[in-house]
Amino acid sequence: MDTRRKVRNIVTARPVTEGAGVRLRRAIGLGEPGEYDPFLLLDDFRSDEPDDYLAGFPWHPHRGIETVTYVLKGNVEHGDSTGTRGTIGPGDIQWMTAGSGIYHQEMPKGDGSGSMHGFQLWVNLPARDKMTAPRYRGVTAAEIPVVRRDDGAEIRVIAGSFGETSGPVLDVATRPTYLDVTLPGSASFSLETTRGDTVFLYAFAGEILLETERGETVTVANRNVALFGDGDALRADAGPQGGRFLLAAGSPIGEPIAWRGPIVMNTQEELRIAFDELSRGTFIKAKGEGGA
Ligand code: FE
């Protein structure tokens, strides 16, 4: 029986203005909140115009989620209520467990030529972990393992594992797999996946050929998200010029999602409490643990 995953749905990241006026593209997080369960949102902030990103994401709260920020170009200055201050540079990752509540700011600064490129993925927390103590961790580019194949393909393992190689982001509650895959022209990529997991690919350079549930071959390119149907493995082939994509896999939490802005809980009552606590100044439950 063929159990390879086929593409169920393709969407294109849409322009959104976030924070204090950052113009970015939202790849996931515009439709049904449970569509990519346990993933809630994927933002692609990429521009060669500093006016698009310098306003940044000044101090704001989060509760009930984890965020994984991955920078490819430029720098992001970061600070949060765990006491962490630092700069996320090219190839670096930060992951943050907002848990019961954190305040932070993220200020993209770009590079010497004014370019900025990064991604932020939101991963939901299951009910049992939503009010856990906040945590922040920075991981430098040098700590991210790269699998280099003989054909020139490079697979950066941010979280989870690829073959024998495990990534440095280990403590995300839902234990997702998160890879940055660069394929040379016409190279092929395969990955074994756990049946029942949600798996998607986000293309951001070149072209990637995928098989659809209708048995057709479809080409995805810059800013396309491909959501896979179920199966034990997937395959992605680069077009003649090669391609690069993020690949994320995780097991669905399967709980109700109540989401307003930076806070994602299970019920409307929990959201009401969170916003009430924000207005009363009682939102932060624990300082939590930080670390650059
Ligand atoms: Fe934030």
PDB file of C-alpha atoms and ligand atoms in Angstrom:
ATOM      1  CA  MET A   1       0.000   0.000   0.000  1.00  0.00           C
ATOM      2  CA  ASP A   2       1.277   3.416  -0.931  1.00  0.00           C
ATOM      3  CA  THR A   3       1.418   5.449   2.232  1.00  0.00           C
ATOM      4  CA  ARG A   4       3.323   8.438   0.897  1.00  0.00           C
ATOM      5  CA  ARG A   5       1.778  11.727   1.899  1.00  0.00           C
ATOM      6  CA  LYS A   6       0.154  13.730  -0.886  1.00  0.00           C
ATOM      7  CA  VAL A   7      -0.481  17.450  -0.898  1.00  0.00           C
ATOM      8  CA  ARG A   8      -4.003  18.262   0.239  1.00  0.00           C
ATOM      9  CA  ASN A   9      -3.965  22.026   0.035  1.00  0.00           C
ATOM     10  CA  ILE A  10      -1.718  24.881  -1.144  1.00  0.00           C
ATOM     11  CA  VAL A  11      -2.012  28.490  -0.011  1.00  0.00           C
ATOM     12  CA  THR A  12       0.113  31.582  -0.530  1.00  0.00           C
ATOM     13  CA  ALA A  13       1.357  33.712   2.359  1.00  0.00           C
ATOM     14  CA  ARG A  14      -0.587  36.963   2.560  1.00  0.00           C
ATOM     15  CA  PRO A  15       0.569  40.486   3.467  1.00  0.00           C
ATOM     16  CA  VAL A  16      -0.193  41.409   7.084  1.00  0.00           C
ATOM     17  CA  THR A  17       0.852  44.374   9.217  1.00  0.00           C
ATOM     18  CA  GLU A  18       1.885  43.344  12.728  1.00  0.00           C
ATOM     19  CA  GLY A  19       3.542  44.790  15.827  1.00  0.00           C
ATOM     20  CA  ALA A  20       4.091  48.553  15.565  1.00  0.00           C
ATOM     21  CA  GLY A  21       3.772  48.442  11.763  1.00  0.00           C
ATOM     22  CA  VAL A  22       5.915  45.595  10.423  1.00  0.00           C
ATOM     23  CA  ARG A  23       4.883  44.538   6.930  1.00  0.00           C
ATOM     24  CA  LEU A  24       5.289  40.784   6.706  1.00  0.00           C
ATOM     25  CA  ARG A  25       3.669  37.750   5.079  1.00  0.00           C
ATOM     26  CA  ARG A  26       1.540  35.323   7.063  1.00  0.00           C
ATOM     27  CA  ALA A  27       1.777  31.798   5.713  1.00  0.00           C
ATOM     28  CA  ILE A  28      -0.257  30.044   8.420  1.00  0.00           C
ATOM     29  CA  GLY A  29      -2.709  31.590  10.845  1.00  0.00           C
ATOM     30  CA  LEU A  30      -5.290  33.189   8.579  1.00  0.00           C
ATOM     31  CA  GLY A  31      -7.822  30.376   8.259  1.00  0.00           C
ATOM     32  CA  GLU A  32      -9.344  27.894  10.690  1.00  0.00           C
ATOM     33  CA  PRO A  33      -7.151  27.925  13.826  1.00  0.00           C
ATOM     34  CA  GLY A  34      -7.067  24.125  14.032  1.00  0.00           C
ATOM     35  CA  GLU A  35      -6.148  23.505  10.392  1.00  0.00           C
ATOM     36  CA  TYR A  36      -2.430  23.021  11.114  1.00  0.00           C
ATOM     37  CA  ASP A  37      -2.806  21.780  14.729  1.00  0.00           C
ATOM     38  CA  PRO A  38      -0.403  21.932  16.702  1.00  0.00           C
ATOM     39  CA  PHE A  39       0.947  24.828  14.580  1.00  0.00           C
ATOM     40  CA  LEU A  40      -0.963  28.083  14.830  1.00  0.00           C
ATOM     41  CA  LEU A  41       0.936  30.635  12.827  1.00  0.00           C
ATOM     42  CA  LEU A  42       3.940  31.052  10.538  1.00  0.00           C
ATOM     43  CA  ASP A  43       5.139  34.556   9.697  1.00  0.00           C
ATOM     44  CA  ASP A  44       7.779  35.315   7.059  1.00  0.00           C
ATOM     45  CA  PHE A  45       9.368  38.714   7.706  1.00  0.00           C
ATOM     46  CA  ARG A  46      11.587  39.431   4.747  1.00  0.00           C
ATOM     47  CA  SER A  47      12.401  42.783   3.220  1.00  0.00           C
ATOM     48  CA  ASP A  48      15.221  44.858   1.765  1.00  0.00           C
ATOM     49  CA  GLU A  49      13.409  48.021   2.921  1.00  0.00           C
ATOM     50  CA  PRO A  50      14.079  48.927   6.575  1.00  0.00           C
ATOM     51  CA  ASP A  51      10.809  50.896   6.661  1.00  0.00           C
ATOM     52  CA  ASP A  52       9.007  47.555   6.384  1.00  0.00           C
ATOM     53  CA  TYR A  53      10.409  46.195   9.661  1.00  0.00           C
ATOM     54  CA  LEU A  54      12.175  48.797  11.848  1.00  0.00           C
ATOM     55  CA  ALA A  55       8.981  49.654  13.786  1.00  0.00           C
ATOM     56  CA  GLY A  56       9.355  46.158  15.220  1.00  0.00           C
ATOM     57  CA  PHE A  57       7.308  44.331  17.805  1.00  0.00           C
ATOM     58  CA  PRO A  58       7.604  46.459  20.974  1.00  0.00           C
ATOM     59  CA  TRP A  59       6.705  45.099  24.428  1.00  0.00           C
ATOM     60  CA  HIS A  60       3.680  42.822  24.268  1.00  0.00           C
ATOM     61  CA  PRO A  61       2.366  39.785  26.165  1.00  0.00           C
ATOM     62  CA  HIS A  62       1.905  36.140  25.217  1.00  0.00           C
ATOM     63  CA  ARG A  63       0.202  33.249  27.004  1.00  0.00           C
ATOM     64  CA  GLY A  64      -0.569  29.644  26.114  1.00  0.00           C
ATOM     65  CA  ILE A  65       1.840  29.136  23.198  1.00  0.00           C
ATOM     66  CA  GLU A  66       5.453  28.577  22.223  1.00  0.00           C
ATOM     67  CA  THR A  67       7.200  30.609  19.539  1.00  0.00           C
ATOM     68  CA  VAL A  68      10.213  29.577  17.484  1.00  0.00           C
ATOM     69  CA  THR A  69      12.013  32.410  15.690  1.00  0.00           C
ATOM     70  CA  TYR A  70      14.564  31.574  13.000  1.00  0.00           C
ATOM     71  CA  VAL A  71      16.643  34.322  11.438  1.00  0.00           C
ATOM     72  CA  LEU A  72      18.330  33.946   8.054  1.00  0.00           C
ATOM     73  CA  LYS A  73      19.495  37.500   7.394  1.00  0.00           C
ATOM     74  CA  GLY A  74      19.920  40.580   9.579  1.00  0.00           C
ATOM     75  CA  ASN A  75      19.526  40.776  13.353  1.00  0.00           C
ATOM     76  CA  VAL A  76      16.621  40.839  15.793  1.00  0.00           C
ATOM     77  CA  GLU A  77      17.141  42.472  19.199  1.00  0.00           C
ATOM     78  CA  HIS A  78      15.166  40.680  21.859  1.00  0.00           C
ATOM     79  CA  GLY A  79      14.232  41.258  25.482  1.00  0.00           C
ATOM     80  CA  ASP A  80      11.697  39.624  27.791  1.00  0.00           C
ATOM     81  CA  SER A  81      10.277  39.449  31.297  1.00  0.00           C
ATOM     82  CA  THR A  82      12.426  36.426  32.185  1.00  0.00           C
ATOM     83  CA  GLY A  83      15.319  38.930  32.152  1.00  0.00           C
ATOM     84  CA  THR A  84      16.815  37.717  28.884  1.00  0.00           C
ATOM     85  CA  ARG A  85      18.344  40.317  26.542  1.00  0.00           C
ATOM     86  CA  GLY A  86      20.109  39.413  23.342  1.00  0.00           C
ATOM     87  CA  THR A  87      20.442  39.576  19.591  1.00  0.00           C
ATOM     88  CA  ILE A  88      19.299  36.833  17.248  1.00  0.00           C
ATOM     89  CA  GLY A  89      21.607  36.831  14.215  1.00  0.00           C
ATOM     90  CA  PRO A  90      21.757  34.977  10.892  1.00  0.00           C
ATOM     91  CA  GLY A  91      21.179  31.257  11.355  1.00  0.00           C
ATOM     92  CA  ASP A  92      20.222  31.647  15.021  1.00  0.00           C
ATOM     93  CA  ILE A  93      17.057  30.365  16.639  1.00  0.00           C
ATOM     94  CA  GLN A  94      15.187  31.391  19.714  1.00  0.00           C
ATOM     95  CA  TRP A  95      12.377  29.479  21.208  1.00  0.00           C
ATOM     96  CA  MET A  96      10.126  30.819  23.863  1.00  0.00           C
ATOM     97  CA  THR A  97       7.589  29.041  25.994  1.00  0.00           C
ATOM     98  CA  ALA A  98       5.160  31.799  26.901  1.00  0.00           C
ATOM     99  CA  GLY A  99       3.285  29.433  29.213  1.00  0.00           C
ATOM    100  CA  SER A 100       1.379  31.330  31.932  1.00  0.00           C
ATOM    101  CA  GLY A 101       2.616  34.665  30.602  1.00  0.00           C
ATOM    102  CA  ILE A 102       5.586  36.584  29.301  1.00  0.00           C
ATOM    103  CA  TYR A 103       6.199  40.122  28.080  1.00  0.00           C
ATOM    104  CA  HIS A 104       8.735  40.520  25.350  1.00  0.00           C
ATOM    105  CA  GLN A 105       9.863  42.687  22.490  1.00  0.00           C
ATOM    106  CA  GLU A 106      11.408  41.727  19.186  1.00  0.00           C
ATOM    107  CA  MET A 107      13.044  44.486  17.148  1.00  0.00           C
ATOM    108  CA  PRO A 108      14.340  43.551  13.672  1.00  0.00           C
ATOM    109  CA  LYS A 109      17.418  45.624  12.806  1.00  0.00           C
ATOM    110  CA  GLY A 110      18.398  44.233   9.402  1.00  0.00           C
ATOM    111  CA  ASP A 111      21.950  43.825   8.158  1.00  0.00           C
ATOM    112  CA  GLY A 112      24.501  46.318   6.773  1.00  0.00           C
ATOM    113  CA  SER A 113      22.646  46.558   3.473  1.00  0.00           C
ATOM    114  CA  GLY A 114      19.225  46.974   5.095  1.00  0.00           C
ATOM    115  CA  SER A 115      18.028  43.413   4.512  1.00  0.00           C
ATOM    116  CA  MET A 116      16.061  41.366   7.008  1.00  0.00           C
ATOM    117  CA  HIS A 117      14.718  37.838   6.786  1.00  0.00           C
ATOM    118  CA  GLY A 118      13.298  35.683   9.523  1.00  0.00           C
ATOM    119  CA  PHE A 119      10.463  33.323  10.346  1.00  0.00           C
ATOM    120  CA  GLN A 120       8.317  32.994  13.444  1.00  0.00           C
ATOM    121  CA  LEU A 121       6.393  29.783  14.045  1.00  0.00           C
ATOM    122  CA  TRP A 122       3.781  29.555  16.812  1.00  0.00           C
ATOM    123  CA  VAL A 123       3.263  26.121  18.301  1.00  0.00           C
ATOM    124  CA  ASN A 124       0.253  25.604  20.537  1.00  0.00           C
ATOM    125  CA  LEU A 125       0.533  24.284  24.086  1.00  0.00           C
ATOM    126  CA  PRO A 126      -1.817  21.560  25.302  1.00  0.00           C
ATOM    127  CA  ALA A 127      -4.143  22.528  28.184  1.00  0.00           C
ATOM    128  CA  ARG A 128      -1.902  20.828  30.751  1.00  0.00           C
ATOM    129  CA  ASP A 129       1.035  23.104  29.775  1.00  0.00           C
ATOM    130  CA  LYS A 130      -0.672  26.394  29.025  1.00  0.00           C
ATOM    131  CA  MET A 131       0.005  27.779  32.509  1.00  0.00           C
ATOM    132  CA  THR A 132       3.522  26.354  32.828  1.00  0.00           C
ATOM    133  CA  ALA A 133       6.349  28.713  33.858  1.00  0.00           C
ATOM    134  CA  PRO A 134       7.712  30.804  30.971  1.00  0.00           C
ATOM    135  CA  ARG A 135      11.071  29.861  29.446  1.00  0.00           C
ATOM    136  CA  TYR A 136      13.322  31.441  26.881  1.00  0.00           C
ATOM    137  CA  ARG A 137      16.253  29.875  25.058  1.00  0.00           C
ATOM    138  CA  GLY A 138      18.583  31.186  22.383  1.00  0.00           C
ATOM    139  CA  VAL A 139      20.443  28.794  20.098  1.00  0.00           C
ATOM    140  CA  THR A 140      23.270  30.031  17.886  1.00  0.00           C
ATOM    141  CA  ALA A 141      23.754  29.032  14.249  1.00  0.00           C
ATOM    142  CA  ALA A 142      26.841  26.992  15.192  1.00  0.00           C
ATOM    143  CA  GLU A 143      24.699  24.806  17.467  1.00  0.00           C
ATOM    144  CA  ILE A 144      22.284  23.847  14.695  1.00  0.00           C
ATOM    145  CA  PRO A 145      23.367  20.621  12.998  1.00  0.00           C
ATOM    146  CA  VAL A 146      23.500  20.581   9.212  1.00  0.00           C
ATOM    147  CA  VAL A 147      23.189  17.308   7.297  1.00  0.00           C
ATOM    148  CA  ARG A 148      25.186  17.763   4.075  1.00  0.00           C
ATOM    149  CA  ARG A 149      24.470  15.221   1.361  1.00  0.00           C
ATOM    150  CA  ASP A 150      26.879  14.292  -1.418  1.00  0.00           C
ATOM    151  CA  ASP A 151      24.600  15.903  -4.003  1.00  0.00           C
ATOM    152  CA  GLY A 152      24.873  19.296  -2.261  1.00  0.00           C
ATOM    153  CA  ALA A 153      21.563  19.174  -0.376  1.00  0.00           C
ATOM    154  CA  GLU A 154      21.672  20.734   3.103  1.00  0.00           C
ATOM    155  CA  ILE A 155      19.200  19.981   5.866  1.00  0.00           C
ATOM    156  CA  ARG A 156      19.348  22.193   8.972  1.00  0.00           C
ATOM    157  CA  VAL A 157      17.754  20.395  11.898  1.00  0.00           C
ATOM    158  CA  ILE A 158      16.146  23.048  14.089  1.00  0.00           C
ATOM    159  CA  ALA A 159      13.930  20.741  16.125  1.00  0.00           C
ATOM    160  CA  GLY A 160      13.180  17.052  16.150  1.00  0.00           C
ATOM    161  CA  SER A 161      15.423  14.836  14.084  1.00  0.00           C
ATOM    162  CA  PHE A 162      16.418  13.972  10.538  1.00  0.00           C
ATOM    163  CA  GLY A 163      17.907  10.495  10.218  1.00  0.00           C
ATOM    164  CA  GLU A 164      20.447  10.154  13.012  1.00  0.00           C
ATOM    165  CA  THR A 165      20.727  13.916  13.550  1.00  0.00           C
ATOM    166  CA  SER A 166      18.778  15.667  16.305  1.00  0.00           C
ATOM    167  CA  GLY A 167      18.183  19.392  16.521  1.00  0.00           C
ATOM    168  CA  PRO A 168      18.915  21.611  19.536  1.00  0.00           C
ATOM    169  CA  VAL A 169      15.315  22.687  20.201  1.00  0.00           C
ATOM    170  CA  LEU A 170      14.212  19.832  22.424  1.00  0.00           C
ATOM    171  CA  ASP A 171      11.776  21.238  24.940  1.00  0.00           C
ATOM    172  CA  VAL A 172       8.813  22.311  22.819  1.00  0.00           C
ATOM    173  CA  ALA A 173       5.843  20.547  24.439  1.00  0.00           C
ATOM    174  CA  THR A 174       4.497  18.984  21.261  1.00  0.00           C
ATOM    175  CA  ARG A 175       7.967  17.764  20.163  1.00  0.00           C
ATOM    176  CA  PRO A 176       7.716  18.991  16.580  1.00  0.00           C
ATOM    177  CA  THR A 177      10.126  18.325  13.737  1.00  0.00           C
ATOM    178  CA  TYR A 178      11.308  21.561  12.120  1.00  0.00           C
ATOM    179  CA  LEU A 179      13.788  21.481   9.235  1.00  0.00           C
ATOM    180  CA  ASP A 180      15.286  24.031   6.823  1.00  0.00           C
ATOM    181  CA  VAL A 181      15.913  22.112   3.599  1.00  0.00           C
ATOM    182  CA  THR A 182      18.033  23.410   0.683  1.00  0.00           C
ATOM    183  CA  LEU A 183      17.988  21.250  -2.466  1.00  0.00           C
ATOM    184  CA  PRO A 184      20.166  21.690  -5.558  1.00  0.00           C
ATOM    185  CA  GLY A 185      18.564  21.433  -9.010  1.00  0.00           C
ATOM    186  CA  SER A 186      16.389  18.327  -9.475  1.00  0.00           C
ATOM    187  CA  ALA A 187      17.460  16.807  -6.132  1.00  0.00           C
ATOM    188  CA  SER A 188      14.969  14.725  -4.190  1.00  0.00           C
ATOM    189  CA  PHE A 189      14.126  14.867  -0.488  1.00  0.00           C
ATOM    190  CA  SER A 190      12.339  12.179   1.512  1.00  0.00           C
ATOM    191  CA  LEU A 191      11.276  12.103   5.124  1.00  0.00           C
ATOM    192  CA  GLU A 192       9.622   9.435   7.210  1.00  0.00           C
ATOM    193  CA  THR A 193       6.685  10.888   9.103  1.00  0.00           C
ATOM    194  CA  THR A 194       4.524   9.648  11.932  1.00  0.00           C
ATOM    195  CA  ARG A 195       1.036   8.687  10.828  1.00  0.00           C
ATOM    196  CA  GLY A 196      -1.520  11.135  12.187  1.00  0.00           C
ATOM    197  CA  ASP A 197       0.942  14.034  12.427  1.00  0.00           C
ATOM    198  CA  THR A 198       0.275  17.359  10.771  1.00  0.00           C
ATOM    199  CA  VAL A 199       2.959  18.030   8.154  1.00  0.00           C
ATOM    200  CA  PHE A 200       3.461  21.131   6.040  1.00  0.00           C
ATOM    201  CA  LEU A 201       6.148  22.635   3.839  1.00  0.00           C
ATOM    202  CA  TYR A 202       6.771  26.358   3.293  1.00  0.00           C
ATOM    203  CA  ALA A 203       8.759  27.169   0.150  1.00  0.00           C
ATOM    204  CA  PHE A 204      10.812  30.364   0.201  1.00  0.00           C
ATOM    205  CA  ALA A 205      13.268  30.029  -2.698  1.00  0.00           C
ATOM    206  CA  GLY A 206      13.305  28.210  -6.033  1.00  0.00           C
ATOM    207  CA  GLU A 207      10.722  25.607  -6.975  1.00  0.00           C
ATOM    208  CA  ILE A 208       9.612  22.368  -5.342  1.00  0.00           C
ATOM    209  CA  LEU A 209       7.584  19.642  -7.072  1.00  0.00           C
ATOM    210  CA  LEU A 210       5.059  17.713  -4.998  1.00  0.00           C
ATOM    211  CA  GLU A 211       2.457  15.061  -5.673  1.00  0.00           C
ATOM    212  CA  THR A 212      -1.159  15.988  -4.949  1.00  0.00           C
ATOM    213  CA  GLU A 213      -3.974  13.816  -3.635  1.00  0.00           C
ATOM    214  CA  ARG A 214      -5.407  13.892  -7.172  1.00  0.00           C
ATOM    215  CA  GLY A 215      -2.266  12.216  -8.493  1.00  0.00           C
ATOM    216  CA  GLU A 216      -0.946  15.330 -10.212  1.00  0.00           C
ATOM    217  CA  THR A 217       2.461  16.953  -9.830  1.00  0.00           C
ATOM    218  CA  VAL A 218       2.271  20.514  -8.578  1.00  0.00           C
ATOM    219  CA  THR A 219       5.026  23.119  -8.357  1.00  0.00           C
ATOM    220  CA  VAL A 220       5.232  25.205  -5.204  1.00  0.00           C
ATOM    221  CA  ALA A 221       7.440  28.289  -5.116  1.00  0.00           C
ATOM    222  CA  ASN A 222       8.258  31.299  -2.972  1.00  0.00           C
ATOM    223  CA  ARG A 223       5.650  31.911  -0.208  1.00  0.00           C
ATOM    224  CA  ASN A 224       3.562  28.788  -0.911  1.00  0.00           C
ATOM    225  CA  VAL A 225       2.467  26.570   1.980  1.00  0.00           C
ATOM    226  CA  ALA A 226       1.712  22.944   1.106  1.00  0.00           C
ATOM    227  CA  LEU A 227      -0.277  20.963   3.685  1.00  0.00           C
ATOM    228  CA  PHE A 228       0.120  17.206   3.340  1.00  0.00           C
ATOM    229  CA  GLY A 229      -2.497  14.539   3.856  1.00  0.00           C
ATOM    230  CA  ASP A 230      -1.713  11.596   6.119  1.00  0.00           C
ATOM    231  CA  GLY A 231       0.952   8.942   5.486  1.00  0.00           C
ATOM    232  CA  ASP A 232       4.213   7.384   6.624  1.00  0.00           C
ATOM    233  CA  ALA A 233       6.595   9.412   4.449  1.00  0.00           C
ATOM    234  CA  LEU A 234       6.793  12.334   2.090  1.00  0.00           C
ATOM    235  CA  ARG A 235       8.801  13.248  -0.947  1.00  0.00           C
ATOM    236  CA  ALA A 236       9.697  16.643  -2.394  1.00  0.00           C
ATOM    237  CA  ASP A 237      11.707  17.159  -5.598  1.00  0.00           C
ATOM    238  CA  ALA A 238      13.497  20.375  -6.462  1.00  0.00           C
ATOM    239  CA  GLY A 239      12.915  22.032  -9.817  1.00  0.00           C
ATOM    240  CA  PRO A 240      15.867  22.477 -12.208  1.00  0.00           C
ATOM    241  CA  GLN A 241      17.109  25.586 -10.340  1.00  0.00           C
ATOM    242  CA  GLY A 242      16.838  23.984  -6.874  1.00  0.00           C
ATOM    243  CA  GLY A 243      14.711  25.133  -3.996  1.00  0.00           C
ATOM    244  CA  ARG A 244      14.565  25.807  -0.288  1.00  0.00           C
ATOM    245  CA  PHE A 245      11.778  25.229   2.212  1.00  0.00           C
ATOM    246  CA  LEU A 246      10.864  24.871   5.858  1.00  0.00           C
ATOM    247  CA  LEU A 247       9.339  21.523   6.767  1.00  0.00           C
ATOM    248  CA  ALA A 248       7.351  21.158   9.982  1.00  0.00           C
ATOM    249  CA  ALA A 249       5.681  18.079  11.457  1.00  0.00           C
ATOM    250  CA  GLY A 250       3.886  17.668  14.772  1.00  0.00           C
ATOM    251  CA  SER A 251       1.143  15.645  16.384  1.00  0.00           C
ATOM    252  CA  PRO A 252      -2.183  17.458  16.682  1.00  0.00           C
ATOM    253  CA  ILE A 253      -3.254  18.489  20.181  1.00  0.00           C
ATOM    254  CA  GLY A 254      -6.937  18.083  19.322  1.00  0.00           C
ATOM    255  CA  GLU A 255      -8.252  20.558  21.909  1.00  0.00           C
ATOM    256  CA  PRO A 256     -10.527  23.583  21.438  1.00  0.00           C
ATOM    257  CA  ILE A 257      -8.652  26.769  20.471  1.00  0.00           C
ATOM    258  CA  ALA A 258      -9.653  30.164  21.856  1.00  0.00           C
ATOM    259  CA  TRP A 259      -7.347  32.745  20.299  1.00  0.00           C
ATOM    260  CA  ARG A 260      -7.245  36.492  20.572  1.00  0.00           C
ATOM    261  CA  GLY A 261      -4.146  38.366  19.412  1.00  0.00           C
ATOM    262  CA  PRO A 262      -1.057  37.157  21.305  1.00  0.00           C
ATOM    263  CA  ILE A 263      -2.951  34.821  23.644  1.00  0.00           C
ATOM    264  CA  VAL A 264      -4.164  31.322  22.779  1.00  0.00           C
ATOM    265  CA  MET A 265      -6.175  29.349  25.333  1.00  0.00           C
ATOM    266  CA  ASN A 266      -8.816  26.599  25.243  1.00  0.00           C
ATOM    267  CA  THR A 267     -11.897  28.596  26.250  1.00  0.00           C
ATOM    268  CA  GLN A 268     -13.351  32.090  25.912  1.00  0.00           C
ATOM    269  CA  GLU A 269     -13.444  32.294  29.719  1.00  0.00           C
ATOM    270  CA  GLU A 270      -9.673  31.730  29.886  1.00  0.00           C
ATOM    271  CA  LEU A 271      -9.206  34.501  27.314  1.00  0.00           C
ATOM    272  CA  ARG A 272     -11.434  36.831  29.327  1.00  0.00           C
ATOM    273  CA  ILE A 273      -9.380  36.137  32.450  1.00  0.00           C
ATOM    274  CA  ALA A 274      -6.117  36.740  30.580  1.00  0.00           C
ATOM    275  CA  PHE A 275      -7.216  40.136  29.220  1.00  0.00           C
ATOM    276  CA  ASP A 276      -8.673  41.072  32.607  1.00  0.00           C
ATOM    277  CA  GLU A 277      -5.310  40.254  34.213  1.00  0.00           C
ATOM    278  CA  LEU A 278      -3.509  42.338  31.581  1.00  0.00           C
ATOM    279  CA  SER A 279      -5.656  45.351  32.425  1.00  0.00           C
ATOM    280  CA  ARG A 280      -5.170  44.818  36.185  1.00  0.00           C
ATOM    281  CA  GLY A 281      -1.421  44.260  35.950  1.00  0.00           C
ATOM    282  CA  THR A 282      -1.639  40.707  37.346  1.00  0.00           C
ATOM    283  CA  PHE A 283      -0.848  38.887  34.102  1.00  0.00           C
ATOM    284  CA  ILE A 284       2.665  37.652  34.926  1.00  0.00           C
ATOM    285  CA  LYS A 285       2.435  34.589  37.204  1.00  0.00           C
ATOM    286  CA  ALA A 286       6.095  33.636  37.311  1.00  0.00           C
ATOM    287  CA  LYS A 287       9.241  35.397  36.136  1.00  0.00           C
ATOM    288  CA  GLY A 288      10.347  32.167  34.502  1.00  0.00           C
ATOM    289  CA  GLU A 289      13.708  31.132  33.207  1.00  0.00           C
ATOM    290  CA  GLY A 290      15.772  32.775  30.500  1.00  0.00           C
ATOM    291  CA  GLY A 291      19.054  32.175  28.783  1.00  0.00           C
ATOM    292  CA  ALA A 292      20.841  33.597  25.796  1.00  0.00           C
TER     293      ALA A 292
HETATM  294 FE    FE B   1       5.818  38.173  20.332  1.00  0.00          FE
END
